[in-house]
Amino acid sequence: MMPRQSFPYGDDRIEYEILFTPVMRRKVAIHVNPDGSVQVDAPEGEDLPAIHRAVLKRARWIKRHVDESRRQRAQALPRNYRSGESLFYLGRRYQLKVKSQNGHEPTVKLTRGQICVETPSRDPVLIRERLAAWYRSRAADMFERRLNEIAERVLWVGGVPDWRLVRMRKQWGSCSPEGAILLNPHLVKAPRICVDYVICHELCHLQEHNHSPRYYRLLGEVMPGWEAVKTRLDGMAELLLNE
Ligand SMILES: [Zn+2]
């Protein structure tokens, strides 16, 4: 890694790091990481002014992507569970509405455009737990339905396989060598097509316990076009895995 370089853009200054790659690469390649950092891959031996010129040519593109990452991160900051905050459910953004109620337990209702929590106390911990339980029960119903439907189309699975909900910080799902499937309840915040993709991904592992070319051939048969869905889900990970 080279020391950080930077360029001004409007009233912003954007830093980037250069990574020289010994492979036969002829051009400079620029990546904006999900955390908003910028990495520039350059052919070994390329001089710094040439790299800087290549970076400046893409300045607008870089700035747009850096802003987007920052915006997503800002939205992923810890919540306070107050009215007006955004919540996601099946790929749609809902507004949280917190209402007082005299009962003992908070209740959660999904209405048009809103997820409404009626609660005896505005304690954010209580609201968070109640919402997590609500997501979990929605996830349990929905994943079971989708597993049922997809497993029917997939010949090597005899009926719905064993599966469980497990909250994970970095993964949407997994499949053990023994064939036990785990699905992350946070996945119910993502669009339905993304849920299907994760389920297809794990069901294919029942047949191929690896990520070999054979595995990907199988996945392509079960879900043509899965790559675009994965890209979409990856782009939302930080937002949706934040509780
Ligand atoms: Zn996998």
Coordinates of C-alpha atoms and ligand atoms in Angstrom, one line a residue:
M1 CA 0.0 0.0 0.0
M2 CA 1.1 3.5 -0.8
P3 CA 0.5 6.4 1.5
R4 CA -3.0 7.8 1.1
Q5 CA -3.5 10.1 -1.9
S6 CA -6.4 12.5 -2.2
F7 CA -8.3 14.9 -4.4
P8 CA -10.7 17.7 -3.7
Y9 CA -14.3 17.5 -5.0
G10 CA -16.5 20.4 -4.2
D11 CA -16.1 21.1 -0.5
D12 CA -15.1 17.5 0.1
R13 CA -11.7 15.8 0.0
I14 CA -11.7 12.2 -1.1
E15 CA -8.9 10.0 -0.1
Y16 CA -7.8 6.9 -1.9
E17 CA -5.2 4.1 -1.4
I18 CA -3.2 2.6 -4.2
L19 CA -2.6 -1.1 -4.4
F20 CA 0.0 -2.1 -6.9
T21 CA -0.9 -5.5 -8.5
P22 CA 1.8 -7.6 -10.0
V23 CA -0.7 -9.4 -12.3
M24 CA -0.9 -8.5 -16.0
R25 CA -3.2 -5.6 -15.5
R26 CA -3.0 -2.8 -18.0
K27 CA -5.4 -0.3 -16.6
V28 CA -6.2 1.4 -13.3
A29 CA -9.3 -0.1 -11.5
I30 CA -11.1 1.9 -8.9
H31 CA -13.3 0.4 -6.1
V32 CA -15.4 2.1 -3.6
N33 CA -15.8 -0.2 -0.6
P34 CA -19.1 -0.4 1.4
D35 CA -17.4 1.6 4.2
G36 CA -16.8 4.5 1.8
S37 CA -13.1 3.9 1.4
V38 CA -11.6 4.1 -2.1
Q39 CA -9.1 1.6 -3.4
V40 CA -7.2 2.0 -6.6
D41 CA -5.6 -1.1 -8.2
A42 CA -2.8 -0.1 -10.5
P43 CA -0.3 -2.1 -12.6
E44 CA 3.1 -2.4 -11.0
G45 CA 5.4 0.3 -12.1
E46 CA 2.7 2.8 -13.1
D47 CA 3.8 6.3 -12.0
L48 CA 1.8 8.2 -9.5
P49 CA 0.8 11.2 -11.7
A50 CA -0.6 8.8 -14.3
I51 CA -2.6 7.0 -11.6
H52 CA -3.9 10.3 -10.2
R53 CA -5.0 11.5 -13.6
A54 CA -6.9 8.2 -14.1
V55 CA -8.6 8.7 -10.6
L56 CA -9.5 12.3 -11.5
K57 CA -11.2 11.2 -14.7
R58 CA -13.6 9.1 -12.6
A59 CA -13.9 11.8 -9.8
R60 CA -17.6 12.2 -10.3
W61 CA -18.3 8.5 -10.3
I62 CA -16.2 8.1 -7.1
K63 CA -17.8 11.0 -5.3
R64 CA -21.3 9.6 -6.1
H65 CA -20.4 6.2 -4.8
V66 CA -18.6 7.5 -1.7
D67 CA -21.7 9.6 -0.9
E68 CA -24.0 6.6 -1.3
S69 CA -21.9 4.5 1.1
R70 CA -21.8 7.3 3.6
R71 CA -25.6 7.7 3.3
Q72 CA -26.1 4.0 3.9
R73 CA -23.8 3.9 6.8
A74 CA -25.6 6.9 8.4
Q75 CA -28.9 5.1 8.1
A76 CA -27.3 2.0 9.7
L77 CA -26.4 3.9 12.8
P78 CA -27.9 2.7 16.1
R79 CA -31.6 3.3 16.4
N80 CA -33.5 5.0 19.2
Y81 CA -36.8 3.4 18.3
R82 CA -38.7 6.6 18.1
S83 CA -41.6 7.5 15.8
G84 CA -40.4 8.4 12.3
E85 CA -37.5 6.1 12.1
S86 CA -37.3 3.7 9.1
L87 CA -37.8 0.0 9.3
F88 CA -37.6 -2.5 6.5
Y89 CA -39.9 -5.4 5.7
L90 CA -39.8 -7.5 2.6
G91 CA -37.8 -4.9 0.8
R92 CA -40.1 -2.0 1.6
R93 CA -39.3 0.9 3.9
Y94 CA -41.8 1.5 6.6
Q95 CA -42.1 4.3 9.1
L96 CA -42.0 3.3 12.8
K97 CA -44.9 4.7 14.8
V98 CA -44.7 4.4 18.6
K99 CA -48.0 4.8 20.4
S100 CA -48.7 4.7 24.1
Q101 CA -51.1 2.0 25.4
N102 CA -52.1 0.9 28.9
G103 CA -51.6 -2.9 28.5
H104 CA -48.7 -4.9 29.8
E105 CA -47.1 -6.0 26.6
P106 CA -46.3 -4.0 23.5
T107 CA -48.0 -5.0 20.3
V108 CA -46.8 -4.6 16.7
K109 CA -49.1 -4.0 13.8
L110 CA -48.2 -3.6 10.1
T111 CA -50.4 -1.0 8.5
R112 CA -50.2 0.9 5.2
G113 CA -46.7 2.3 5.2
Q114 CA -46.2 2.0 8.9
I115 CA -45.1 -0.5 11.5
C116 CA -47.0 0.6 14.6
V117 CA -45.8 -0.4 18.1
E118 CA -48.4 0.2 20.9
T119 CA -46.5 0.1 24.1
P120 CA -46.9 0.8 27.9
S121 CA -43.3 2.2 27.9
R122 CA -41.1 4.0 25.4
D123 CA -38.0 2.2 26.6
P124 CA -36.1 1.5 23.4
V125 CA -34.8 -1.8 24.6
L126 CA -38.4 -3.0 25.2
I127 CA -39.5 -1.8 21.7
R128 CA -36.4 -3.3 20.1
E129 CA -37.1 -6.7 21.6
R130 CA -40.7 -6.6 20.7
L131 CA -39.9 -5.7 17.1
A132 CA -37.2 -8.4 16.9
A133 CA -39.9 -11.0 18.1
W134 CA -42.3 -9.7 15.4
Y135 CA -39.7 -9.9 12.6
R136 CA -38.8 -13.4 13.9
S137 CA -42.4 -14.7 13.7
R138 CA -42.9 -13.1 10.2
A139 CA -39.6 -14.7 9.1
A140 CA -40.6 -18.1 10.5
D141 CA -43.9 -18.1 8.5
M142 CA -42.5 -16.7 5.3
F143 CA -39.3 -18.8 5.1
E144 CA -41.3 -22.0 5.8
R145 CA -43.6 -21.1 2.9
R146 CA -40.8 -20.2 0.5
L147 CA -38.8 -23.3 1.5
N148 CA -41.9 -25.4 0.8
E149 CA -42.4 -24.0 -2.6
I150 CA -38.8 -24.0 -3.7
A151 CA -38.0 -27.5 -2.3
E152 CA -40.8 -28.8 -4.4
R153 CA -39.1 -27.7 -7.6
V154 CA -35.7 -29.0 -6.4
L155 CA -35.5 -32.8 -7.0
W156 CA -32.8 -33.7 -4.6
V157 CA -34.7 -32.4 -1.6
G158 CA -37.4 -34.7 -0.3
G159 CA -39.8 -32.2 1.3
V160 CA -38.8 -29.2 3.5
P161 CA -35.4 -29.9 5.0
D162 CA -34.6 -29.2 8.7
W163 CA -34.1 -25.5 9.2
R164 CA -33.9 -23.0 12.0
L165 CA -33.8 -19.3 12.5
V166 CA -30.6 -17.9 13.9
R167 CA -29.6 -14.3 14.2
M168 CA -26.2 -13.8 12.5
R169 CA -24.2 -10.6 12.1
K170 CA -22.6 -11.2 8.8
Q171 CA -24.5 -14.0 7.1
W172 CA -27.9 -14.5 5.7
G173 CA -27.8 -18.3 5.9
S174 CA -25.7 -21.4 6.2
C175 CA -25.9 -25.1 5.6
S176 CA -23.9 -27.5 7.8
P177 CA -22.2 -30.6 6.3
E178 CA -25.0 -32.6 8.1
G179 CA -27.5 -30.7 6.0
A180 CA -29.0 -28.4 8.7
I181 CA -30.0 -25.1 7.2
L182 CA -29.8 -21.9 9.3
L183 CA -31.6 -18.7 8.1
N184 CA -31.1 -15.2 9.5
P185 CA -34.4 -13.6 10.6
H186 CA -33.1 -10.2 9.4
L187 CA -33.5 -11.6 5.9
V188 CA -37.2 -11.0 6.1
K189 CA -36.4 -7.3 5.8
A190 CA -35.1 -7.9 2.2
P191 CA -37.2 -8.2 -0.9
R192 CA -38.9 -11.6 -1.5
I193 CA -36.6 -12.4 -4.4
C194 CA -33.5 -12.1 -2.1
V195 CA -35.2 -14.5 0.4
D196 CA -35.6 -16.9 -2.5
Y197 CA -32.0 -16.5 -3.5
V198 CA -30.7 -17.3 0.0
I199 CA -33.0 -20.3 0.2
C200 CA -31.9 -21.6 -3.2
H201 CA -28.2 -21.0 -2.2
E202 CA -28.6 -23.2 0.9
L203 CA -30.7 -25.9 -0.8
C204 CA -28.0 -26.3 -3.4
H205 CA -25.5 -26.9 -0.6
L206 CA -27.6 -30.0 0.3
Q207 CA -26.4 -31.5 -3.0
E208 CA -22.9 -29.8 -3.3
H209 CA -21.3 -28.9 0.0
N210 CA -18.9 -26.4 -1.4
H211 CA -18.7 -23.5 -3.9
S212 CA -17.3 -25.5 -6.8
P213 CA -18.2 -24.9 -10.4
R214 CA -20.6 -27.8 -10.1
Y215 CA -22.3 -26.0 -7.2
Y216 CA -22.7 -22.8 -9.2
R217 CA -24.0 -24.7 -12.2
L218 CA -26.7 -26.2 -10.0
L219 CA -27.6 -22.8 -8.5
G220 CA -27.9 -21.3 -12.0
E221 CA -30.4 -24.1 -12.9
V222 CA -32.4 -23.6 -9.7
M223 CA -32.4 -19.8 -9.9
P224 CA -31.3 -18.3 -13.2
G225 CA -30.1 -14.7 -12.8
W226 CA -29.1 -15.2 -9.1
E227 CA -26.0 -13.0 -9.5
A228 CA -28.0 -9.8 -9.8
V229 CA -30.1 -10.7 -6.8
K230 CA -27.0 -11.4 -4.8
T231 CA -25.5 -8.1 -5.7
R232 CA -28.7 -6.4 -4.7
L233 CA -28.7 -8.2 -1.3
D234 CA -25.0 -7.5 -0.7
G235 CA -25.7 -3.8 -1.3
M236 CA -28.4 -3.8 1.5
A237 CA -26.5 -5.9 4.0
E238 CA -25.2 -3.1 6.2
L239 CA -28.6 -1.5 6.3
L240 CA -30.6 -4.7 7.0
L241 CA -28.3 -6.5 9.4
N242 CA -28.3 -3.5 11.7
E243 CA -30.9 -3.9 14.4
Ligands
ZN1 ZN -22.7 -21.1 0.2

